Amino acid sequence: MKLFDPTTLEIYRALYTSVAEEMGTALRRTSFSPNIKERPDYSCAVFDDEGRVIAQGDHMPVHLGSMPMAVAAALSEVEIGPGDVVALNDPFAGGTHLPDVTLVAGVFAEKAEGRRQKAAGKRRSSAYCLVPTARCLFFVANRAHHADIGGATPGSMGLATDIYGEGVRIPPIRIVRGGELCEDVMKLILANVRSSNERRADFEAQIGSLKTGASRLLEIVERRGAKEAREYAAHLISYSARMMRHAILSIPDGSYEAEDALDDDGISAGEIPIRVRVTIRGDRARVDFTGTAPQVSGAVNAVEAITASAVSYVFRCLVGGDIPASAGLMEPIEVIAPQGTVVNAAPPASVAGGNVETSPRVVDVVFKALAQAIPDRIPAASQGTMNNLTIGGIDPRTGAEFSYYETVAGGMGARPAQDGMNATHTHMTNSLNTPAEALEYAYPLRVRQYRIRKGSGGKGKHKGGDGSIREIETLAPARMSLLSDRRRRAPYGLHGGADGEVGRAWIIRRDGREENLTSKGSWNLEPGDRVRIETPRGGGFGKKK
């Protein structure tokens, strides 16, 4: 590849990253739902004209690692023209789970050397004129978690046994054509979701975010030229690959095996083991999940994009310094996820929890394997669940439907040189809890408690982080769903550190009765009922002297 100027490369890294970050800012500031506006549960990225990711915002790891597959699916199914926006959420076409909707658009520039068009009523060659044509320079994409996308339960995170019960499944289709919103497509989607006005507003915010990204990229091209912008996009991808190969070289050659398990799938009671063998040979890594449990009836199946995303996240954590978040990161890494297993489910498997519960377990098991090779660089297990809580019903203040969705923070695993952090979102989620004020303003809900679950982290030379306690009261009849894990098998400690403490949840009925909850399920709530979640604590690291 042609030589590049390191200073210019760093400038382009910052430019492309700033485009993705500004897309995220635009999406957050113009969205309507608290889940996107307050948490913020979204991600944005920039791709070259071949669909290879160039840069990503500092957003959700589970989104970012899987988004390239969604963009590839969009490009293979739809010929994206100027002004077009393609929408998809199909987990079997690069998506994660149905609430995560991805929008993709091309960034086009006109060129004067376009096609020749014959002038009307004239025959001489001199009667031909040049008509500018558009050429695609980049693609921009964003993914946002919509608080409801249909299905049997409010929030679309219930225990369906196939994908058809989880909500509206959107294959790659145009939602905007030539700059005009496809109203028929939008009507079809909105007719099958709750809180349709909120959904529409969030879709429009996503579309606006893509326009922001396209404008900024065209400004770069205007200043520096399309040729240089494309060349340095390719250099960034190559540079990321070299950085990742260097990081893998620092891991001793060998094969390292590990196993962990999900508690259950919500339908049956048995554990669901996830097994991995990480093989390091020079500057390449193979991550093989052969031996992992077959896909299950419940909603914890992960699709291949999620598993690849989790592996990408783990290895990116091993790279020191600020590395371009481009397609090059995965070039030296091979992921083997046998189809039909819980880490690469085949349709029509239910997958709502694969994105949020299986992805952190994949991270846990890959880190556990690598802890054998580089023990001084790998932390103990964090909470290993996102504690997904959804509540929906009719808001008595407005008479309109509401759908509340949130993940709840837990304990971070202890690190080789320091304690784990308390009550934080770890690994595959990079979101926040909805502020109490915003939650109570938007929904007929009241936050009764939100605090750290003291003294719960795994003991050791370095202590695991404490979990959190979140208690919410409903002020209206509602349907509540919980999708969580680490209720039986605790987050593991490392090198003599103790395991963390498992999580638990229960309903406190308005008459004072307490009802213990399983890790996964749906329940009816009446006004005055409270849901209390105590999240898991991180494992400890090293023996305490």
Coordinates of C-alpha atoms in Angstrom, one line a residue:
M1 CA 0.0 0.0 0.0
K2 CA 1.1 3.5 -0.7
L3 CA 3.1 5.3 2.0
F4 CA 1.1 7.6 4.3
D5 CA 2.0 10.6 6.5
P6 CA 1.4 9.6 10.1
T7 CA 0.3 13.1 11.1
T8 CA -2.3 13.2 8.3
L9 CA -3.4 9.7 9.3
E10 CA -4.1 10.9 12.9
I11 CA -5.9 13.9 11.5
Y12 CA -8.2 11.7 9.5
R13 CA -8.7 9.3 12.4
A14 CA -9.9 12.3 14.5
L15 CA -12.0 13.6 11.6
Y16 CA -13.9 10.4 10.9
T17 CA -14.4 9.7 14.6
S18 CA -15.7 13.2 15.1
V19 CA -18.3 12.6 12.4
A20 CA -19.5 9.4 14.1
E21 CA -19.6 11.3 17.5
E22 CA -21.5 14.2 16.0
M23 CA -24.0 11.8 14.5
G24 CA -24.6 10.4 18.0
T25 CA -25.0 13.9 19.5
A26 CA -27.5 14.8 16.8
L27 CA -29.5 11.6 17.4
R28 CA -29.5 12.0 21.2
R29 CA -30.6 15.7 21.1
T30 CA -33.4 15.1 18.6
S31 CA -34.8 11.8 19.8
F32 CA -38.0 11.6 21.8
S33 CA -37.8 8.4 24.0
P34 CA -35.8 8.5 27.3
N35 CA -34.1 5.3 26.3
I36 CA -32.2 7.1 23.4
K37 CA -32.3 10.6 24.8
E38 CA -31.2 9.9 28.4
R39 CA -29.5 6.5 28.6
P40 CA -28.2 6.8 25.6
D41 CA -28.9 3.5 23.9
Y42 CA -27.6 4.0 20.3
S43 CA -24.5 3.8 18.2
C44 CA -23.2 5.5 15.0
A45 CA -20.5 4.7 12.5
V46 CA -18.9 5.7 9.2
F47 CA -18.1 3.2 6.4
D48 CA -16.1 3.5 3.1
D49 CA -17.7 3.0 -0.3
E50 CA -17.2 -0.8 0.0
G51 CA -19.1 -1.0 3.3
R52 CA -16.0 -1.4 5.5
V53 CA -16.2 0.4 8.8
I54 CA -13.8 3.4 9.1
A55 CA -14.7 4.9 12.4
Q56 CA -17.2 4.5 15.2
G57 CA -18.4 6.7 18.0
D58 CA -17.7 5.9 21.6
H59 CA -21.1 4.2 21.9
M60 CA -22.5 0.7 22.6
P61 CA -19.9 -2.1 22.0
V62 CA -22.6 -4.7 21.2
H63 CA -24.0 -2.4 18.5
L64 CA -20.7 -1.4 17.0
G65 CA -19.1 -4.8 16.6
S66 CA -22.2 -6.2 14.8
M67 CA -23.1 -3.1 12.7
P68 CA -20.8 -4.0 9.8
M69 CA -22.8 -7.2 9.2
A70 CA -26.0 -5.1 9.1
V71 CA -24.5 -2.7 6.6
A72 CA -23.2 -5.6 4.5
A73 CA -26.8 -7.1 4.5
A74 CA -28.2 -3.7 3.5
L75 CA -25.8 -3.3 0.6
S76 CA -26.4 -6.9 -0.7
E77 CA -30.2 -6.5 -0.6
V78 CA -30.8 -2.9 -1.7
E79 CA -29.1 -0.7 -4.3
I80 CA -28.8 2.5 -2.2
G81 CA -29.1 5.7 -4.3
P82 CA -28.9 9.4 -3.4
G83 CA -31.4 10.3 -0.8
D84 CA -32.2 6.7 0.1
V85 CA -32.2 5.3 3.7
V86 CA -32.4 1.6 4.3
A87 CA -33.8 0.3 7.6
L88 CA -33.4 -3.2 9.1
N89 CA -33.6 -5.0 12.4
D90 CA -33.5 -8.6 11.3
P91 CA -31.1 -10.4 13.7
F92 CA -30.4 -12.9 10.9
A93 CA -29.2 -10.2 8.6
G94 CA -26.6 -8.5 10.8
G95 CA -29.0 -7.2 13.5
T96 CA -28.8 -8.0 17.2
H97 CA -32.4 -8.2 18.5
L98 CA -35.6 -6.6 17.1
P99 CA -35.7 -3.4 19.2
D100 CA -32.3 -2.4 17.7
V101 CA -33.2 -0.8 14.4
T102 CA -30.3 0.1 12.0
L103 CA -30.6 2.8 9.4
V104 CA -28.0 3.0 6.5
A105 CA -27.5 5.8 3.9
G106 CA -25.0 6.5 1.2
V107 CA -23.0 9.7 1.0
F108 CA -23.0 10.9 -2.7
A109 CA -21.1 13.6 -4.6
E110 CA -21.9 14.7 -8.1
K111 CA -19.2 14.5 -10.7
A112 CA -19.2 16.5 -13.9
E113 CA -17.8 13.7 -16.1
G114 CA -21.2 12.0 -15.9
R115 CA -23.1 10.1 -18.5
R116 CA -23.8 11.7 -21.9
Q117 CA -27.4 12.5 -22.8
K118 CA -28.7 13.4 -26.3
A119 CA -30.4 16.7 -26.5
A120 CA -34.0 16.5 -27.5
G121 CA -34.8 16.8 -31.3
K122 CA -31.1 16.9 -32.4
R123 CA -29.0 14.3 -34.1
R124 CA -25.4 15.7 -34.3
S125 CA -22.8 14.5 -31.8
S126 CA -22.4 18.1 -30.7
A127 CA -25.9 18.0 -29.4
Y128 CA -24.8 15.7 -26.6
C129 CA -24.3 17.2 -23.1
L130 CA -22.8 16.0 -19.9
V131 CA -25.3 15.2 -17.2
P132 CA -23.8 15.1 -13.7
T133 CA -24.1 11.7 -12.0
A134 CA -23.7 10.8 -8.3
R135 CA -21.1 8.5 -7.0
C136 CA -21.0 7.0 -3.6
L137 CA -18.1 8.1 -1.4
F138 CA -19.1 6.7 2.0
F139 CA -21.9 5.1 3.9
V140 CA -23.2 6.2 7.3
A141 CA -25.2 4.1 9.7
N142 CA -26.8 4.3 13.1
R143 CA -28.5 1.8 15.4
A144 CA -30.9 2.8 18.1
H145 CA -32.8 0.7 20.7
H146 CA -36.5 1.5 20.3
A147 CA -38.4 1.1 23.6
D148 CA -40.9 -1.1 21.8
I149 CA -41.0 -2.8 18.5
G150 CA -44.2 -4.8 18.9
G151 CA -44.6 -8.4 20.0
A152 CA -46.5 -10.0 22.9
T153 CA -45.2 -7.9 25.8
P154 CA -44.5 -4.2 26.2
G155 CA -40.9 -3.4 25.5
S156 CA -40.5 -6.4 23.2
M157 CA -38.2 -8.2 25.6
G158 CA -40.5 -11.0 26.8
L159 CA -40.2 -14.8 26.6
A160 CA -41.3 -15.6 23.1
T161 CA -40.2 -19.0 21.8
D162 CA -39.6 -17.8 18.3
I163 CA -38.7 -14.5 16.6
Y164 CA -42.3 -14.0 15.4
G165 CA -43.5 -13.4 18.9
E166 CA -40.8 -10.8 19.6
G167 CA -42.0 -8.0 17.4
V168 CA -41.8 -6.6 13.9
R169 CA -39.0 -8.1 11.9
I170 CA -37.7 -5.6 9.3
P171 CA -35.5 -7.0 6.4
P172 CA -33.3 -4.5 4.6
I173 CA -35.9 -2.1 3.0
R174 CA -36.0 1.5 2.0
I175 CA -37.6 3.8 4.5
V176 CA -36.6 6.9 2.6
R177 CA -36.4 6.9 -1.2
G178 CA -34.8 9.8 -3.1
G179 CA -35.2 12.1 0.0
E180 CA -38.9 11.3 0.5
L181 CA -40.1 9.3 3.5
C182 CA -41.8 6.0 2.4
E183 CA -45.1 6.7 4.3
D184 CA -46.6 3.3 3.5
V185 CA -43.6 1.5 5.0
M186 CA -43.7 3.7 8.0
K187 CA -47.4 3.2 8.5
L188 CA -46.9 -0.6 8.4
I189 CA -44.2 -0.5 11.1
L190 CA -46.0 2.0 13.3
A191 CA -49.2 0.0 13.2
N192 CA -47.5 -2.9 14.9
V193 CA -45.7 -1.2 17.7
R194 CA -46.7 0.5 21.0
S195 CA -46.3 4.3 21.5
S196 CA -46.3 4.8 17.7
N197 CA -45.8 8.6 18.0
E198 CA -42.6 8.1 20.0
R199 CA -41.4 5.5 17.6
R200 CA -41.9 7.8 14.6
A201 CA -40.1 10.6 16.3
D202 CA -37.1 8.3 17.1
F203 CA -37.0 7.1 13.4
E204 CA -37.0 10.7 12.3
A205 CA -34.1 11.5 14.7
Q206 CA -32.1 8.6 13.2
I207 CA -32.7 9.9 9.7
G208 CA -31.6 13.4 10.8
S209 CA -28.5 11.9 12.3
L210 CA -27.5 10.3 9.0
K211 CA -27.9 13.6 7.3
T212 CA -25.6 15.2 9.8
G213 CA -22.9 12.6 9.1
A214 CA -23.3 12.9 5.3
S215 CA -22.9 16.7 5.5
R216 CA -19.7 16.5 7.6
L217 CA -18.1 13.9 5.3
L218 CA -18.8 16.0 2.3
E219 CA -17.1 18.9 4.0
I220 CA -14.0 16.7 4.5
V221 CA -14.1 15.8 0.8
E222 CA -14.5 19.4 -0.2
R223 CA -11.5 20.5 1.8
R224 CA -9.2 17.5 1.1
G225 CA -10.5 15.9 -2.1
A226 CA -12.2 12.6 -2.5
K227 CA -9.1 10.7 -3.6
E228 CA -7.1 11.6 -0.4
A229 CA -10.2 11.0 1.8
R230 CA -10.6 7.5 0.4
E231 CA -6.9 6.7 0.6
Y232 CA -6.7 7.6 4.2
A233 CA -9.8 5.7 5.1
A234 CA -8.0 2.6 3.7
H235 CA -4.8 3.5 5.6
L236 CA -6.8 3.6 8.8
I237 CA -8.2 0.1 8.2
S238 CA -4.7 -1.2 7.5
Y239 CA -3.3 0.6 10.6
S240 CA -5.9 -1.0 12.8
A241 CA -5.1 -4.4 11.5
R242 CA -1.4 -3.9 12.2
M243 CA -2.1 -2.6 15.7
M244 CA -4.3 -5.7 16.4
R245 CA -1.7 -8.1 15.1
H246 CA 0.9 -6.4 17.4
A247 CA -1.4 -6.9 20.3
I248 CA -2.0 -10.6 19.5
L249 CA 1.8 -11.1 19.2
S250 CA 2.1 -10.1 22.9
I251 CA 0.0 -13.1 23.9
P252 CA 2.0 -16.4 24.3
D253 CA 1.3 -18.9 21.6
G254 CA -1.0 -21.8 22.7
S255 CA -4.6 -22.9 23.1
Y256 CA -6.6 -21.7 26.0
E257 CA -9.9 -23.2 27.0
A258 CA -12.7 -22.0 29.3
E259 CA -16.4 -22.6 30.1
D260 CA -19.1 -20.5 31.7
A261 CA -22.9 -20.8 31.5
L262 CA -26.1 -18.9 31.5
D263 CA -28.5 -19.8 34.3
D264 CA -31.3 -20.8 32.1
D265 CA -33.4 -19.7 29.1
G266 CA -36.6 -18.8 31.0
I267 CA -38.4 -21.8 29.6
S268 CA -36.5 -24.7 31.1
A269 CA -34.4 -24.8 34.2
G270 CA -31.1 -26.2 33.0
E271 CA -27.8 -24.3 32.6
I272 CA -26.7 -23.4 29.1
P273 CA -22.9 -23.8 28.8
I274 CA -20.8 -21.7 26.5
R275 CA -17.4 -23.1 25.7
V276 CA -14.4 -21.6 23.9
R277 CA -10.9 -22.4 22.8
V278 CA -8.7 -19.4 22.0
T279 CA -5.7 -20.4 19.9
I280 CA -2.9 -17.9 19.4
R281 CA -0.4 -18.5 16.6
G282 CA 2.0 -15.6 16.1
D283 CA 0.0 -12.5 15.2
R284 CA -3.3 -14.3 14.6
A285 CA -6.1 -15.6 16.9
R286 CA -8.8 -18.2 16.4
V287 CA -11.7 -18.1 18.8
D288 CA -13.7 -21.4 18.5
F289 CA -17.0 -21.9 20.3
T290 CA -17.4 -25.6 19.3
G291 CA -19.0 -27.5 22.2
T292 CA -21.3 -24.7 23.1
A293 CA -24.9 -25.7 23.9
P294 CA -27.4 -26.0 21.0
Q295 CA -29.9 -23.1 20.6
V296 CA -32.7 -23.1 23.0
S297 CA -36.5 -22.4 23.1
G298 CA -36.1 -19.3 25.3
A299 CA -34.9 -15.9 24.2
V300 CA -31.2 -16.1 25.1
N301 CA -30.0 -17.2 21.6
A302 CA -27.4 -15.0 20.1
V303 CA -26.9 -14.6 16.4
E304 CA -23.4 -14.7 14.8
A305 CA -23.1 -10.9 14.6
I306 CA -23.5 -10.7 18.4
T307 CA -20.8 -13.3 19.1
A308 CA -18.4 -11.6 16.6
S309 CA -19.1 -8.3 18.3
A310 CA -18.2 -9.7 21.7
V311 CA -15.0 -11.2 20.5
S312 CA -14.1 -7.9 18.8
Y313 CA -14.7 -6.1 22.1
V314 CA -12.4 -8.4 24.1
F315 CA -9.5 -8.1 21.7
R316 CA -9.9 -4.4 21.3
C317 CA -9.6 -4.1 25.1
L318 CA -6.1 -5.7 24.8
V319 CA -4.8 -3.0 22.4
G320 CA -3.0 -0.3 24.2
G321 CA -3.6 3.3 23.2
D322 CA -6.2 4.9 21.0
I323 CA -6.7 2.6 18.1
P324 CA -8.9 3.4 15.1
A325 CA -12.2 1.5 15.4
S326 CA -12.2 0.2 11.9
A327 CA -12.7 -3.0 9.9
G328 CA -9.0 -3.8 10.4
L329 CA -9.5 -4.8 14.0
M330 CA -11.0 -8.2 13.0
E331 CA -8.7 -9.0 10.1
P332 CA -6.2 -11.1 12.3
I333 CA -9.1 -12.8 14.2
E334 CA -11.1 -15.9 13.1
V335 CA -14.3 -16.6 14.9
I336 CA -15.8 -20.1 14.7
A337 CA -19.4 -20.2 16.0
P338 CA -21.2 -23.4 14.9
Q339 CA -24.6 -22.7 13.5
G340 CA -27.5 -24.0 15.5
T341 CA -25.8 -23.2 18.8
V342 CA -26.7 -20.5 21.3
V343 CA -23.9 -18.4 19.9
N344 CA -25.0 -18.7 16.3
A345 CA -28.7 -19.5 16.3
A346 CA -30.6 -20.3 13.2
P347 CA -34.1 -18.9 12.4
P348 CA -36.7 -18.8 13.7
A349 CA -35.0 -18.8 17.1
S350 CA -36.0 -16.1 19.7
V351 CA -33.1 -13.8 20.2
A352 CA -34.2 -10.8 22.4
G353 CA -31.8 -11.9 25.2
G354 CA -28.9 -13.0 23.1
N355 CA -27.9 -9.4 22.6
V356 CA -28.1 -8.4 26.2
E357 CA -27.5 -11.6 28.2
T358 CA -25.5 -14.0 26.1
S359 CA -23.1 -11.3 24.8
P360 CA -21.7 -10.5 28.2
R361 CA -21.4 -14.2 28.9
V362 CA -19.4 -14.6 25.7
V363 CA -17.1 -11.8 26.9
D364 CA -16.8 -13.5 30.3
V365 CA -15.7 -16.9 28.8
V366 CA -13.2 -15.4 26.3
F367 CA -11.6 -13.3 29.1
K368 CA -11.5 -16.4 31.3
A369 CA -9.6 -18.3 28.6
L370 CA -7.2 -15.4 28.0
A371 CA -6.5 -15.1 31.8
Q372 CA -4.5 -18.3 31.5
A373 CA -2.2 -16.7 28.9
I374 CA -1.9 -13.1 30.2
P375 CA -3.0 -13.3 33.9
D376 CA -1.7 -9.8 34.7
R377 CA -3.9 -8.1 32.1
I378 CA -7.4 -9.8 32.5
P379 CA -10.0 -8.7 35.1
A380 CA -12.3 -10.9 37.0
A381 CA -15.8 -11.3 35.8
S382 CA -18.2 -8.3 36.0
Q383 CA -21.9 -8.7 36.7
G384 CA -22.4 -10.5 33.4
T385 CA -26.0 -9.4 32.8
M386 CA -27.8 -6.2 31.8
N387 CA -30.8 -6.7 34.1
N388 CA -33.3 -5.7 31.4
L389 CA -36.5 -4.3 32.8
T390 CA -39.5 -3.3 30.7
I391 CA -42.8 -1.9 32.0
G392 CA -45.7 -0.9 29.7
G393 CA -49.4 -0.1 29.9
I394 CA -51.7 3.0 29.5
D395 CA -50.6 6.2 31.1
P396 CA -53.6 7.6 33.1
R397 CA -52.2 11.1 32.7
T398 CA -52.6 11.1 28.9
G399 CA -54.6 8.0 28.0
A400 CA -51.7 6.9 25.7
E401 CA -49.6 3.8 25.7
F402 CA -46.2 3.9 27.4
S403 CA -43.2 1.5 27.1
Y404 CA -40.4 1.9 29.6
Y405 CA -37.1 0.0 29.0
E406 CA -33.9 0.1 31.0
T407 CA -30.8 -1.9 31.8
V408 CA -29.6 -1.7 35.4
A409 CA -25.9 -1.2 36.4
G410 CA -24.0 -3.8 38.5
G411 CA -20.5 -4.5 39.8
M412 CA -17.4 -4.4 37.7
G413 CA -14.9 -7.3 38.2
A414 CA -11.7 -6.5 40.1
R415 CA -8.7 -5.6 38.0
P416 CA -5.1 -6.9 38.3
A417 CA -4.0 -3.6 39.9
Q418 CA -7.2 -2.1 41.5
D419 CA -10.7 -2.8 42.7
G420 CA -13.7 -3.0 40.4
M421 CA -16.0 0.0 40.1
N422 CA -19.3 0.0 41.8
A423 CA -22.7 0.2 40.1
T424 CA -21.7 0.7 36.5
H425 CA -22.5 -0.6 33.1
T426 CA -19.8 -2.9 31.9
H427 CA -18.4 -4.6 28.8
M428 CA -21.0 -4.9 26.0
T429 CA -23.2 -2.1 27.3
N430 CA -22.0 1.5 27.5
S431 CA -25.3 3.0 28.5
L432 CA -26.6 4.9 31.6
N433 CA -29.6 4.5 33.9
T434 CA -32.5 6.8 33.2
P435 CA -32.4 9.7 35.6
A436 CA -35.2 9.5 38.2
E437 CA -36.5 12.9 37.2
A438 CA -36.7 12.0 33.5
L439 CA -38.3 8.6 34.2
E440 CA -41.0 10.0 36.5
Y441 CA -41.7 12.8 34.0
A442 CA -42.1 10.4 31.0
Y443 CA -43.9 7.5 32.6
P444 CA -46.5 6.8 35.4
L445 CA -43.6 5.3 37.5
R446 CA -41.9 6.4 40.7
V447 CA -38.3 5.6 41.7
R448 CA -38.4 4.5 45.3
Q449 CA -34.8 3.5 45.7
Y450 CA -31.6 3.8 43.7
R451 CA -28.4 3.1 45.6
I452 CA -25.2 0.9 45.8
R453 CA -25.6 -2.6 47.1
K454 CA -22.9 -2.3 49.7
G455 CA -20.4 -5.0 50.7
S456 CA -21.3 -7.3 47.9
G457 CA -18.2 -7.4 45.7
G458 CA -16.0 -10.5 45.6
K459 CA -13.2 -10.5 48.2
G460 CA -9.6 -10.6 47.2
K461 CA -6.4 -8.6 47.0
H462 CA -8.5 -6.4 44.8
K463 CA -12.3 -6.4 45.5
G464 CA -15.0 -6.7 42.9
G465 CA -17.3 -3.8 42.5
D466 CA -20.6 -3.6 44.4
G467 CA -23.9 -3.9 42.5
S468 CA -26.9 -1.6 42.7
I469 CA -30.4 -1.6 44.1
R470 CA -33.2 -0.2 41.9
E471 CA -36.8 -0.1 43.1
I472 CA -39.6 1.3 40.9
E473 CA -43.2 1.7 41.8
T474 CA -45.9 1.7 39.1
L475 CA -48.8 4.3 39.3
A476 CA -50.9 2.5 36.7
P477 CA -51.9 -1.1 35.8
A478 CA -48.9 -2.5 33.8
R479 CA -47.2 -5.5 32.4
M480 CA -43.6 -6.0 33.5
S481 CA -40.9 -8.2 32.0
L482 CA -37.5 -9.1 33.4
L483 CA -34.7 -10.5 31.3
S484 CA -31.6 -11.1 33.4
D485 CA -29.0 -13.7 34.5
R486 CA -26.3 -14.4 37.1
R487 CA -29.0 -15.4 39.5
R488 CA -27.5 -18.8 40.2
R489 CA -23.9 -18.9 38.9
A490 CA -22.0 -16.0 40.4
P491 CA -19.5 -13.8 38.5
Y492 CA -16.1 -15.6 38.8
G493 CA -13.1 -14.4 40.7
L494 CA -9.5 -14.9 39.4
H495 CA -6.3 -16.1 40.8
G496 CA -7.6 -16.7 44.3
G497 CA -10.2 -13.9 44.4
A498 CA -13.7 -14.8 45.5
D499 CA -16.7 -14.9 43.3
G500 CA -19.1 -12.0 43.4
E501 CA -22.6 -12.2 44.7
V502 CA -25.5 -13.2 42.4
G503 CA -28.4 -10.9 41.7
R504 CA -32.0 -11.2 42.7
A505 CA -35.4 -9.5 42.1
W506 CA -38.9 -9.5 43.6
I507 CA -42.2 -7.7 43.5
I508 CA -43.4 -5.9 46.6
R509 CA -47.2 -5.9 46.3
R510 CA -49.1 -2.9 47.5
D511 CA -50.5 -5.0 50.5
G512 CA -46.9 -5.8 51.6
R513 CA -46.6 -9.3 50.1
E514 CA -43.2 -10.1 48.5
E515 CA -43.0 -12.3 45.4
N516 CA -39.6 -13.6 44.4
L517 CA -39.0 -13.4 40.7
T518 CA -37.2 -15.8 38.4
S519 CA -34.5 -14.3 36.2
K520 CA -36.7 -14.2 33.1
G521 CA -40.4 -13.8 32.8
S522 CA -43.4 -11.4 32.7
W523 CA -45.8 -10.3 35.5
N524 CA -48.8 -8.0 35.9
L525 CA -48.5 -5.0 38.2
E526 CA -51.2 -3.0 39.9
P527 CA -50.9 0.7 41.1
G528 CA -48.7 0.7 44.2
D529 CA -46.8 -2.4 43.3
R530 CA -43.0 -2.1 43.4
V531 CA -40.3 -4.0 41.5
R532 CA -37.0 -4.2 43.3
I533 CA -33.8 -5.4 41.5
E534 CA -30.5 -6.1 43.3
T535 CA -27.8 -6.6 40.7
P536 CA -24.8 -8.9 40.8
R537 CA -21.4 -7.9 42.1
G538 CA -18.1 -8.3 40.4
G539 CA -15.6 -11.1 41.2
G540 CA -12.4 -10.5 43.2
F541 CA -8.8 -10.7 41.9
G542 CA -5.9 -12.3 43.8
K543 CA -5.7 -13.7 47.3
K544 CA -6.1 -11.3 50.1
K545 CA -3.0 -11.4 52.4

